[in-house]
mmCIF file of C-alpha atoms in Angstrom:
data_model
loop_
_atom_site.group_PDB
_atom_site.id
_atom_site.type_symbol
_atom_site.label_atom_id
_atom_site.label_comp_id
_atom_site.label_asym_id
_atom_site.label_seq_id
_atom_site.Cartn_x
_atom_site.Cartn_y
_atom_site.Cartn_z
ATOM 1 C CA VAL Z 1 -114.673 9.596 -16.583
ATOM 2 C CA ARG Z 2 -111.664 9.711 -18.855
ATOM 3 C CA ALA Z 3 -109.500 11.035 -16.053
ATOM 4 C CA HIS Z 4 -110.693 8.191 -13.844
ATOM 5 C CA GLN Z 5 -109.953 5.692 -16.574
ATOM 6 C CA LEU Z 6 -106.526 7.239 -17.150
ATOM 7 C CA ARG Z 7 -105.691 7.066 -13.447
ATOM 8 C CA GLY Z 8 -106.788 3.437 -13.425
ATOM 9 C CA ALA Z 9 -104.662 2.655 -16.459
ATOM 10 C CA LEU Z 10 -101.648 4.379 -14.870
ATOM 11 C CA ARG Z 11 -102.097 2.428 -11.634
ATOM 12 C CA GLN Z 12 -102.327 -0.767 -13.652
ATOM 13 C CA ALA Z 13 -99.198 0.178 -15.588
ATOM 14 C CA TRP Z 14 -97.292 0.966 -12.396
ATOM 15 C CA THR Z 15 -98.443 -2.298 -10.853
ATOM 16 C CA GLU Z 16 -97.325 -4.241 -13.917
ATOM 17 C CA ALA Z 17 -94.038 -2.294 -14.000
ATOM 18 C CA ASP Z 18 -93.404 -3.150 -10.352
ATOM 19 C CA TYR Z 19 -94.256 -6.786 -11.039
ATOM 20 C CA ALA Z 20 -91.978 -6.791 -14.076
ATOM 21 C CA SER Z 21 -89.196 -5.309 -11.961
ATOM 22 C CA LEU Z 22 -89.686 -8.012 -9.357
ATOM 23 C CA LEU Z 23 -89.642 -10.655 -12.088
ATOM 24 C CA ALA Z 24 -86.469 -9.143 -13.549
ATOM 25 C CA GLN Z 25 -84.836 -9.172 -10.110
ATOM 26 C CA GLU Z 26 -85.890 -12.797 -9.563
ATOM 27 C CA VAL Z 27 -84.546 -13.712 -12.988
ATOM 28 C CA ARG Z 28 -81.204 -12.084 -12.106
ATOM 29 C CA VAL Z 29 -81.089 -14.054 -8.846
ATOM 30 C CA ARG Z 30 -81.987 -17.273 -10.642
ATOM 31 C CA GLN Z 31 -79.377 -16.528 -13.305
ATOM 32 C CA GLN Z 32 -76.734 -16.050 -10.613
ATOM 33 C CA GLN Z 33 -77.778 -19.358 -9.076
ATOM 34 C CA VAL Z 34 -77.582 -21.070 -12.462
ATOM 35 C CA ASN Z 35 -74.150 -19.533 -13.083
ATOM 36 C CA GLN Z 36 -72.975 -20.747 -9.669
ATOM 37 C CA LEU Z 37 -74.372 -24.230 -10.355
ATOM 38 C CA ASN Z 38 -72.579 -24.296 -13.721
ATOM 39 C CA LYS Z 39 -69.370 -23.237 -12.017
ATOM 40 C CA ASP Z 40 -69.780 -25.932 -9.338
ATOM 41 C CA LEU Z 41 -70.598 -28.486 -12.025
ATOM 42 C CA ASN Z 42 -67.481 -27.577 -14.001
ATOM 43 C CA GLN Z 43 -65.380 -27.913 -10.856
ATOM 44 C CA ALA Z 44 -67.005 -31.269 -10.097
ATOM 45 C CA ASN Z 45 -66.335 -32.458 -13.657
ATOM 46 C CA SER Z 46 -62.727 -31.332 -13.382
ATOM 47 C CA LEU Z 47 -62.349 -33.145 -10.056
ATOM 48 C CA LEU Z 48 -63.974 -36.265 -11.493
ATOM 49 C CA LYS Z 49 -61.643 -36.244 -14.499
ATOM 50 C CA ARG Z 50 -58.626 -35.851 -12.219
ATOM 51 C CA SER Z 51 -59.866 -38.654 -9.953
ATOM 52 C CA LEU Z 52 -60.435 -40.942 -12.940
ATOM 53 C CA SER Z 53 -56.949 -40.138 -14.220
ATOM 54 C CA GLU Z 54 -55.407 -40.895 -10.811
ATOM 55 C CA LEU Z 55 -57.433 -44.109 -10.562
ATOM 56 C CA SER Z 56 -56.264 -45.214 -13.987
ATOM 57 C CA SER Z 57 -52.680 -44.431 -13.019
ATOM 58 C CA ALA Z 58 -53.090 -46.402 -9.766
ATOM 59 C CA HIS Z 59 -54.449 -49.393 -11.729
ATOM 60 C CA ARG Z 60 -51.454 -49.273 -14.070
ATOM 61 C CA GLU Z 61 -49.043 -49.089 -11.129
ATOM 62 C CA ALA Z 62 -50.817 -51.987 -9.398
ATOM 63 C CA ASP Z 63 -50.640 -54.099 -12.562
ATOM 64 C CA GLU Z 64 -46.956 -53.290 -12.940
ATOM 65 C CA ALA Z 65 -46.290 -54.138 -9.287
ATOM 66 C CA ARG Z 66 -48.135 -57.441 -9.696
ATOM 67 C CA ARG Z 67 -46.121 -58.239 -12.824
ATOM 68 C CA LEU Z 68 -42.828 -57.429 -11.082
ATOM 69 C CA LYS Z 69 -43.837 -59.537 -8.060
ATOM 70 C CA GLU Z 70 -44.623 -62.540 -10.229
ATOM 71 C CA GLN Z 71 -41.376 -62.049 -12.144
ATOM 72 C CA PHE Z 72 -39.451 -61.832 -8.856
ATOM 73 C CA ALA Z 73 -41.162 -64.957 -7.519
ATOM 74 C CA THR Z 74 -40.348 -66.852 -10.711
ATOM 75 C CA THR Z 75 -36.691 -65.791 -10.580
ATOM 76 C CA VAL Z 76 -36.268 -66.567 -6.880
ATOM 77 C CA SER Z 77 -37.954 -69.968 -7.133
ATOM 78 C CA HIS Z 78 -35.717 -70.873 -10.063
ATOM 79 C CA GLU Z 79 -32.541 -69.746 -8.285
ATOM 80 C CA LEU Z 80 -33.468 -71.679 -5.137
ATOM 81 C CA ARG Z 81 -34.622 -74.820 -6.921
ATOM 82 C CA THR Z 82 -31.282 -75.377 -8.681
ATOM 83 C CA PRO Z 83 -29.094 -75.801 -5.556
ATOM 84 C CA LEU Z 84 -31.894 -77.665 -3.804
ATOM 85 C CA ASN Z 85 -32.004 -80.209 -6.605
ATOM 86 C CA VAL Z 86 -28.252 -80.681 -6.268
ATOM 87 C CA ILE Z 87 -28.600 -81.254 -2.504
ATOM 88 C CA LEU Z 88 -31.471 -83.680 -3.035
ATOM 89 C CA GLY Z 89 -29.426 -85.538 -5.629
ATOM 90 C CA PHE Z 90 -26.534 -86.079 -3.243
ATOM 91 C CA LEU Z 91 -28.850 -87.112 -0.410
ATOM 92 C CA GLU Z 92 -30.663 -89.631 -2.606
ATOM 93 C CA VAL Z 93 -27.323 -91.127 -3.664
ATOM 94 C CA MET Z 94 -26.386 -91.457 0.012
ATOM 95 C CA GLN Z 95 -29.747 -93.050 0.791
ATOM 96 C CA PHE Z 96 -30.069 -95.488 -2.075
ATOM 97 C CA TYR Z 97 -26.487 -96.001 -3.355
ATOM 98 C CA PRO Z 98 -24.267 -95.804 -0.252
ATOM 99 C CA GLU Z 99 -21.752 -98.169 -1.841
ATOM 100 C CA VAL Z 100 -20.544 -95.224 -3.933
ATOM 101 C CA TYR Z 101 -18.877 -93.851 -0.807
ATOM 102 C CA GLU Z 102 -16.267 -96.487 -0.085
ATOM 103 C CA GLY Z 103 -15.040 -96.834 3.467
ATOM 104 C CA VAL Z 104 -17.953 -94.923 5.043
ATOM 105 C CA ASN Z 105 -19.446 -96.451 8.171
ATOM 106 C CA TRP Z 106 -23.166 -96.075 7.546
ATOM 107 C CA THR Z 107 -24.396 -96.271 11.100
ATOM 108 C CA PRO Z 108 -28.172 -96.282 11.817
ATOM 109 C CA GLY Z 109 -27.877 -92.776 13.269
ATOM 110 C CA LEU Z 110 -26.149 -91.507 10.134
ATOM 111 C CA ARG Z 111 -28.743 -93.111 7.894
ATOM 112 C CA ARG Z 112 -31.524 -91.550 9.994
ATOM 113 C CA ASP Z 113 -29.905 -88.136 9.742
ATOM 114 C CA ILE Z 114 -29.582 -88.434 5.976
ATOM 115 C CA ARG Z 115 -33.226 -89.505 5.707
ATOM 116 C CA ASP Z 116 -34.336 -86.527 7.791
ATOM 117 C CA MET Z 117 -32.203 -84.168 5.715
ATOM 118 C CA ALA Z 118 -33.714 -85.569 2.524
ATOM 119 C CA ASP Z 119 -37.247 -85.179 3.912
ATOM 120 C CA SER Z 120 -36.507 -81.602 4.939
ATOM 121 C CA ALA Z 121 -34.970 -80.796 1.563
ATOM 122 C CA ARG Z 122 -37.993 -82.219 -0.267
ATOM 123 C CA TYR Z 123 -40.279 -80.211 1.997
ATOM 124 C CA LEU Z 124 -38.264 -77.064 1.286
ATOM 125 C CA SER Z 125 -38.435 -77.822 -2.432
ATOM 126 C CA ARG Z 126 -42.238 -77.932 -2.206
ATOM 127 C CA LEU Z 127 -42.202 -74.598 -0.374
ATOM 128 C CA VAL Z 128 -40.076 -73.111 -3.140
ATOM 129 C CA ASP Z 129 -42.706 -74.233 -5.607
ATOM 130 C CA ASP Z 130 -45.238 -72.444 -3.416
ATOM 131 C CA ILE Z 131 -43.476 -69.110 -3.864
ATOM 132 C CA LEU Z 132 -45.193 -68.827 -7.218
ATOM 133 C CA ASP Z 133 -48.502 -69.722 -5.600
ATOM 134 C CA LEU Z 134 -48.081 -66.952 -3.032
ATOM 135 C CA SER Z 135 -47.616 -64.415 -5.821
ATOM 136 C CA ARG Z 136 -51.059 -65.372 -7.120
ATOM 137 C CA ILE Z 137 -52.964 -64.837 -3.880
ATOM 138 C CA GLN Z 138 -54.175 -61.348 -4.805
ATOM 139 C CA ALA Z 139 -55.395 -62.621 -8.140
ATOM 140 C CA LEU Z 140 -57.311 -65.431 -6.366
ATOM 141 C CA LYS Z 141 -55.367 -67.999 -8.374
ATOM 142 C CA MET Z 142 -53.617 -69.760 -5.523
ATOM 143 C CA PRO Z 143 -54.130 -73.471 -6.159
ATOM 144 C CA VAL Z 144 -55.327 -75.879 -3.479
ATOM 145 C CA ARG Z 145 -54.291 -79.433 -4.267
ATOM 146 C CA ARG Z 146 -56.680 -81.637 -2.293
ATOM 147 C CA GLU Z 147 -55.906 -85.302 -1.862
ATOM 148 C CA LEU Z 148 -56.821 -88.043 0.579
ATOM 149 C CA THR Z 149 -54.311 -87.517 3.380
ATOM 150 C CA ASP Z 150 -53.286 -89.584 6.392
ATOM 151 C CA LEU Z 151 -53.113 -87.008 9.182
ATOM 152 C CA CYS Z 152 -51.038 -89.258 11.442
ATOM 153 C CA SER Z 153 -48.265 -89.630 8.867
ATOM 154 C CA LEU Z 154 -48.384 -85.935 8.036
ATOM 155 C CA ILE Z 155 -48.102 -84.879 11.688
ATOM 156 C CA GLU Z 156 -45.375 -87.436 12.404
ATOM 157 C CA GLU Z 157 -43.293 -86.109 9.527
ATOM 158 C CA ALA Z 158 -43.733 -82.543 10.779
ATOM 159 C CA VAL Z 159 -42.750 -83.635 14.285
ATOM 160 C CA ARG Z 160 -39.643 -85.390 12.951
ATOM 161 C CA ILE Z 161 -38.566 -82.269 11.064
ATOM 162 C CA ALA Z 162 -39.288 -79.938 13.994
ATOM 163 C CA GLY Z 163 -37.532 -82.285 16.399
ATOM 164 C CA ARG Z 164 -34.224 -81.556 14.686
ATOM 165 C CA LEU Z 165 -34.533 -77.985 15.997
ATOM 166 C CA LEU Z 166 -34.137 -79.275 19.552
ATOM 167 C CA LEU Z 167 -30.933 -81.269 19.093
ATOM 168 C CA GLU Z 168 -28.839 -78.440 20.525
ATOM 169 C CA ASN Z 169 -31.340 -77.568 23.249
ATOM 170 C CA PRO Z 170 -31.587 -80.560 25.632
ATOM 171 C CA ALA Z 171 -33.540 -78.466 28.149
ATOM 172 C CA VAL Z 172 -36.600 -78.649 25.858
ATOM 173 C CA ALA Z 173 -38.322 -81.915 24.957
ATOM 174 C CA LEU Z 174 -40.945 -82.633 22.322
ATOM 175 C CA HIS Z 175 -43.552 -85.191 23.396
ATOM 176 C CA VAL Z 176 -46.120 -86.529 20.943
ATOM 177 C CA ASP Z 177 -49.530 -87.788 22.023
ATOM 178 C CA LEU Z 178 -51.170 -88.631 18.716
ATOM 179 C CA PRO Z 179 -54.397 -90.640 18.435
ATOM 180 C CA ARG Z 180 -54.013 -93.459 15.932
ATOM 181 C CA ASP Z 181 -57.603 -93.214 14.719
ATOM 182 C CA LEU Z 182 -57.389 -89.776 13.131
ATOM 183 C CA PRO Z 183 -59.518 -89.734 9.959
ATOM 184 C CA ARG Z 184 -58.144 -89.520 6.443
ATOM 185 C CA LEU Z 185 -59.250 -86.213 4.963
ATOM 186 C CA HIS Z 186 -59.345 -84.596 1.536
ATOM 187 C CA VAL Z 187 -57.009 -81.661 2.202
ATOM 188 C CA ASP Z 188 -53.944 -80.029 0.726
ATOM 189 C CA PRO Z 189 -51.225 -81.903 2.676
ATOM 190 C CA LEU Z 190 -48.548 -79.284 2.046
ATOM 191 C CA ARG Z 191 -50.714 -76.477 3.441
ATOM 192 C CA ILE Z 192 -51.648 -78.513 6.517
ATOM 193 C CA GLN Z 193 -48.044 -79.558 7.068
ATOM 194 C CA GLN Z 194 -46.974 -75.909 6.819
ATOM 195 C CA VAL Z 195 -49.430 -74.994 9.574
ATOM 196 C CA VAL Z 196 -48.348 -77.855 11.849
ATOM 197 C CA LEU Z 197 -44.646 -77.296 11.249
ATOM 198 C CA ASN Z 198 -44.949 -73.536 11.869
ATOM 199 C CA LEU Z 199 -46.733 -74.193 15.147
ATOM 200 C CA LEU Z 200 -44.096 -76.718 16.214
ATOM 201 C CA ALA Z 201 -41.204 -74.481 15.141
ATOM 202 C CA ASN Z 202 -42.646 -71.542 17.075
ATOM 203 C CA ALA Z 203 -43.083 -73.761 20.131
ATOM 204 C CA CYS Z 204 -39.505 -75.022 19.852
#
């Protein structure tokens, strides 16, 4: 009986030893998996830190580029506005104080040309002011100045300005068929005039 019990105990011990060996092997496999996961996690953390650093650097560069663009726009608009104001000053003197220029024959054609030049210069001055607005587009700060606008007058002015482009090209004519009952709209007249004038200039 004792021998039978001993054999049973030995078989039980061997079975438990084999099971323990299997458990030990499984633990080693799991430990290798955990080590690999830790290694992958460390690599992922390193990649994330590098990506965050590059993103932060890109944000700084973008902010610096935006600052330089706004500074450039401010400088350019200032440099352009100064000579434009001088031109406008002379044109206004010609328009409203022609007696200053003694001996000049102010024909209707000459007066019309001076008026058109003054209108074009004022339009260009407004575009110079818009240079600063363009620099704010990305920041969603571009202003829209809505006001009740007579579309007929706006289009006629654009046509008059664009028509000067055809003076040296008699083979091309600009014909205007404009309904007189166009509604008055709350729009930004400068933006609308830019669109119309660009279309007309491209057509010319």
